[in-house]
PDB file of C-alpha atoms in Angstrom:
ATOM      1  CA  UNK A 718     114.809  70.001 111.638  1.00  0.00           C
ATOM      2  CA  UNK A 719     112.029  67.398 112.059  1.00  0.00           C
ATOM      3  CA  UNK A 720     112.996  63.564 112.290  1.00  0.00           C
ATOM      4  CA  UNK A 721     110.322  61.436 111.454  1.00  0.00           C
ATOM      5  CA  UNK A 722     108.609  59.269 114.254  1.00  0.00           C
ATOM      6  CA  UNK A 723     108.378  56.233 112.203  1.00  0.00           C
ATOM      7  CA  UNK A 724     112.046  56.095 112.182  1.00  0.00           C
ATOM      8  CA  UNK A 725     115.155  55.060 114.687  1.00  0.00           C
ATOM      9  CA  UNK A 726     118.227  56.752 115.033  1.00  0.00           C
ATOM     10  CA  UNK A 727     121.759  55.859 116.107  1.00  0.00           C
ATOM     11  CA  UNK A 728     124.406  57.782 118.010  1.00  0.00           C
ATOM     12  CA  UNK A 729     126.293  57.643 114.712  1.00  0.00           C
ATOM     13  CA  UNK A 730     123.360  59.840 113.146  1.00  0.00           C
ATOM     14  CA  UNK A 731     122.123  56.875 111.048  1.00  0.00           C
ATOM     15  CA  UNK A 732     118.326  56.418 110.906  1.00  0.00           C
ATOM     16  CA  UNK A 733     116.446  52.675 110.129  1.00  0.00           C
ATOM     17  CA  UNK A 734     113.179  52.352 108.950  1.00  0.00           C
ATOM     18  CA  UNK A 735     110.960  49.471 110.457  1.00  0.00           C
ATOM     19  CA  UNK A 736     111.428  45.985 108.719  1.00  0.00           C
ATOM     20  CA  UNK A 737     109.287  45.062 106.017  1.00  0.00           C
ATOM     21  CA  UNK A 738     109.692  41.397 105.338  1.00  0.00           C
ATOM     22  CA  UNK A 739     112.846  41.110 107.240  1.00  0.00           C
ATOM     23  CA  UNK A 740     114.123  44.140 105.417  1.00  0.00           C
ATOM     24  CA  UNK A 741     115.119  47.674 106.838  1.00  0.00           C
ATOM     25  CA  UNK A 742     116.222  50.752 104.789  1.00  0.00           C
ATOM     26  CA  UNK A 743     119.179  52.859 106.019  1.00  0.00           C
ATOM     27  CA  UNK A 744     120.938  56.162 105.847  1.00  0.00           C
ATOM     28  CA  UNK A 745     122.062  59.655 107.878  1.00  0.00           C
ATOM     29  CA  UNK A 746     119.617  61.835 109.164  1.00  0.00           C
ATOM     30  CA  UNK A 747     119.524  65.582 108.093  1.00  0.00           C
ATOM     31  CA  UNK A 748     121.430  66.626 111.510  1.00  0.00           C
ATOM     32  CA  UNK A 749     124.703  64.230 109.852  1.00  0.00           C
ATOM     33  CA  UNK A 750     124.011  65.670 106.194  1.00  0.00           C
ATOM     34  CA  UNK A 751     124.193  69.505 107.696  1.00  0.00           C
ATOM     35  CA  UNK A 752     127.293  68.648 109.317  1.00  0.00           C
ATOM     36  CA  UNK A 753     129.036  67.025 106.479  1.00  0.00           C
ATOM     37  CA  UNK A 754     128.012  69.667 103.873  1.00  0.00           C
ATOM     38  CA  UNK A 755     127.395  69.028 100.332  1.00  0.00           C
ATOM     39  CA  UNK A 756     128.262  65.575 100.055  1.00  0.00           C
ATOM     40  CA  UNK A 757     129.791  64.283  96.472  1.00  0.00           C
ATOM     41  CA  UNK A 758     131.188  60.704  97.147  1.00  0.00           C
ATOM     42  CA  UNK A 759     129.541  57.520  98.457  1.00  0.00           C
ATOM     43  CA  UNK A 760     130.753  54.576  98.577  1.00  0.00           C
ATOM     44  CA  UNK A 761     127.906  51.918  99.607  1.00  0.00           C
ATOM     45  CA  UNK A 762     128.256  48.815 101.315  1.00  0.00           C
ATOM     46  CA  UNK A 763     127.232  45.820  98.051  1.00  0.00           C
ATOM     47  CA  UNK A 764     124.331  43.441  97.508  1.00  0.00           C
ATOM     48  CA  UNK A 765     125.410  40.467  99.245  1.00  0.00           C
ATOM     49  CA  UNK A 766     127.865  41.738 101.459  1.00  0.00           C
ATOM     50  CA  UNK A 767     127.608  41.170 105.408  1.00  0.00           C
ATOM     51  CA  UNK A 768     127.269  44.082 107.608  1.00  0.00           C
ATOM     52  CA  UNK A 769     127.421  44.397 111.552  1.00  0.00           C
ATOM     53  CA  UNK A 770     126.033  46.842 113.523  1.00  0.00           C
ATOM     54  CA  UNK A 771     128.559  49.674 114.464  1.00  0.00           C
ATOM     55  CA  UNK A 772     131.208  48.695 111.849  1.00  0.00           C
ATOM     56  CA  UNK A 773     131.873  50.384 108.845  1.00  0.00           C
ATOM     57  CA  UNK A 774     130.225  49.662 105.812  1.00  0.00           C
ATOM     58  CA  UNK A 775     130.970  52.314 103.441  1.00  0.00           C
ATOM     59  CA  UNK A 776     131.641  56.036 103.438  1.00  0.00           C
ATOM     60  CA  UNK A 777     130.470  59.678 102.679  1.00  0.00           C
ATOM     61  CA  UNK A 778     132.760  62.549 101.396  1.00  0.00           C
ATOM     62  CA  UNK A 779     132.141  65.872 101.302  1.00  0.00           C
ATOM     63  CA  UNK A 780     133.378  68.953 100.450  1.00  0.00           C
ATOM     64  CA  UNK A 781     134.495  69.318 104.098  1.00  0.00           C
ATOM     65  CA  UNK A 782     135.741  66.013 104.988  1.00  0.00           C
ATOM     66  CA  UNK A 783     135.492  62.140 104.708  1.00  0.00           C
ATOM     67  CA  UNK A 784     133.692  60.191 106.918  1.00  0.00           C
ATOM     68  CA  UNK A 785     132.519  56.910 107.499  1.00  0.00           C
ATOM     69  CA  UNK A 786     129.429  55.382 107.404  1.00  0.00           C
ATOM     70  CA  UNK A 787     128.370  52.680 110.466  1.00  0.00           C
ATOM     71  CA  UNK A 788     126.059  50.187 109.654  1.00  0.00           C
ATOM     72  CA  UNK A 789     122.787  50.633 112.713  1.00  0.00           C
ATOM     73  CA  UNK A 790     122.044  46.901 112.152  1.00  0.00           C
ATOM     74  CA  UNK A 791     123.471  43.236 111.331  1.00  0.00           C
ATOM     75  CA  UNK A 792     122.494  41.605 108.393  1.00  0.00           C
ATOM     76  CA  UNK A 793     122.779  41.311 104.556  1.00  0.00           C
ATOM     77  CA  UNK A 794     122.509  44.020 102.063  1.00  0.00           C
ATOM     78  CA  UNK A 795     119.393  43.237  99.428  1.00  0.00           C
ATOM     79  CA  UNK A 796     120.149  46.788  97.831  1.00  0.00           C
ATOM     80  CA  UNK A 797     122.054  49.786  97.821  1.00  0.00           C
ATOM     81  CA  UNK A 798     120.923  52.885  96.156  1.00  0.00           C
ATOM     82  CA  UNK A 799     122.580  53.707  92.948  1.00  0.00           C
ATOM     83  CA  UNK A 800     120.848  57.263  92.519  1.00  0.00           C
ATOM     84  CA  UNK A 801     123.031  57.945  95.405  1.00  0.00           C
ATOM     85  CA  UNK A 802     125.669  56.656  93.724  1.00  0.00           C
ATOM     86  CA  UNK A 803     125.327  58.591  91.090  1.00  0.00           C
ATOM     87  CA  UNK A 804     124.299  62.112  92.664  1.00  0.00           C
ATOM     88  CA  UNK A 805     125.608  61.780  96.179  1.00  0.00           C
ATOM     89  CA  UNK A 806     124.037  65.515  96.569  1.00  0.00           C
ATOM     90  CA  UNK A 807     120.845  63.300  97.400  1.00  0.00           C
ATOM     91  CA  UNK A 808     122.331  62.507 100.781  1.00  0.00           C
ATOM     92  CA  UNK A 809     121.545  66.386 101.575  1.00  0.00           C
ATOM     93  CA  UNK A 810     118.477  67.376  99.562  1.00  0.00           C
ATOM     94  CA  UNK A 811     116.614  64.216 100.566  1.00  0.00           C
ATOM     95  CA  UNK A 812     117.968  62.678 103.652  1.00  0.00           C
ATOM     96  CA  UNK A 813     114.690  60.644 104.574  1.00  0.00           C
ATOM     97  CA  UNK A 814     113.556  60.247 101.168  1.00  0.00           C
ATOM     98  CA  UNK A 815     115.535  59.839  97.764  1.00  0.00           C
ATOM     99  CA  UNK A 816     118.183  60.036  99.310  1.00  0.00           C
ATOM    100  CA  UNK A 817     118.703  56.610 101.390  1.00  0.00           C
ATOM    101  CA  UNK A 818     121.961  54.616 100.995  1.00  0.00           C
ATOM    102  CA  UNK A 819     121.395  50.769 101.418  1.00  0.00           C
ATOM    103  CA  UNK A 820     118.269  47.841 102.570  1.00  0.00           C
ATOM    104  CA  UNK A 821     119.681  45.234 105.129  1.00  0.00           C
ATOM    105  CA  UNK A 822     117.959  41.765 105.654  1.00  0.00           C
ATOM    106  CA  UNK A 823     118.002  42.053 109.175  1.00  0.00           C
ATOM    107  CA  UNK A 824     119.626  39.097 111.296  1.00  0.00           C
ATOM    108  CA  UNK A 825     118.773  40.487 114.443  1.00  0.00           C
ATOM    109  CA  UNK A 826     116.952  43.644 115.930  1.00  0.00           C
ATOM    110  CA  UNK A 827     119.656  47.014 116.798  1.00  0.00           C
ATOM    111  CA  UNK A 828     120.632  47.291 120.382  1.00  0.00           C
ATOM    112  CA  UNK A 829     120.403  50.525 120.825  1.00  0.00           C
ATOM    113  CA  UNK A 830     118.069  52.089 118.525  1.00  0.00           C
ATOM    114  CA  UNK A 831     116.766  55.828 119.859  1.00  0.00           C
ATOM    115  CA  UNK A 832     112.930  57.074 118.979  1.00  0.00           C
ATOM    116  CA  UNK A 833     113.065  60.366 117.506  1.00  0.00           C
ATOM    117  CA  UNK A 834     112.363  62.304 120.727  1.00  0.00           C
ATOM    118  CA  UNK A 835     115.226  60.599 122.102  1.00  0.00           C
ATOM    119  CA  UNK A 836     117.636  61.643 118.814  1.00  0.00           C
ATOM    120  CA  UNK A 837     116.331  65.110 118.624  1.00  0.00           C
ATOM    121  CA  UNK A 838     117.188  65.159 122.712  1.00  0.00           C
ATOM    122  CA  UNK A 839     120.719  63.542 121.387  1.00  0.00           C
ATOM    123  CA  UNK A 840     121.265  66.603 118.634  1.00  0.00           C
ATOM    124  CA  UNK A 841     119.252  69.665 120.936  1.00  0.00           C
ATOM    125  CA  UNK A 842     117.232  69.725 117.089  1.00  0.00           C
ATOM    126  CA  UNK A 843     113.259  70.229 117.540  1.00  0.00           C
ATOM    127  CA  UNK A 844     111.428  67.196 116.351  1.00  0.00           C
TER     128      UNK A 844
END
């Protein structure tokens, strides 16, 4: 499993890309899709609404369980991606890709963002 450099990772097995305009893109890395299995719920955090880093914002079910979804940053959604939405198998086919879950305008940097040598050393996964 290969986690791309570009991005950080959480301990929650969220990954944020870098801010473009005050803007960051969010969702679970492949380790978190694996373990959830095929994924066919999400319920996204909405345009305009106020996250905070490490609360809940939304959450992911699966065929194996429910489970929540942590917001890695502070800030207010801009968008939150209704192809997910609408095939929630994204989450697993296209974790760093298609399938992405929300943008946050960023109102302050993460605390404790990890690089993705320090994630894959988190998870034991090859990077």
């Amino acid at each position: 499993m290969s986690n791309p450099q570009q991005l950080r990772y959480t301990k929650e097995h969220e990954w944020l890309s870098d801010a473009v305009d005050g803007v960051a893109t969010v969702g679970i890395t492949e380790f978190a899709a694996n373990a959830l299995g095929d994924v066919v719920y999400a319920q996204l955090p909405a345009v305009g609404e106020t996250v905070t880093e490490g609360e809940t914002c939304g959450e992911l079910e699966s065929t194996k369980s429910v489970s929540d979804l942590y917001s890695p940053v502070s800030g207010e959604v801009v968008e939150a991606n209704q192809d997910v939405v609408d095939d929630p198998a994204l989450v697993n086919t296209a974790p760093f890709a298609g399938g992405w879950l929300f943008k946050v305008r960023l109102s302050e940097e993460p605390k404790d963002a990890l690089s993705a040598d320090e994630y894959a050393a988190l998870t034991h996964s090859d990077n």
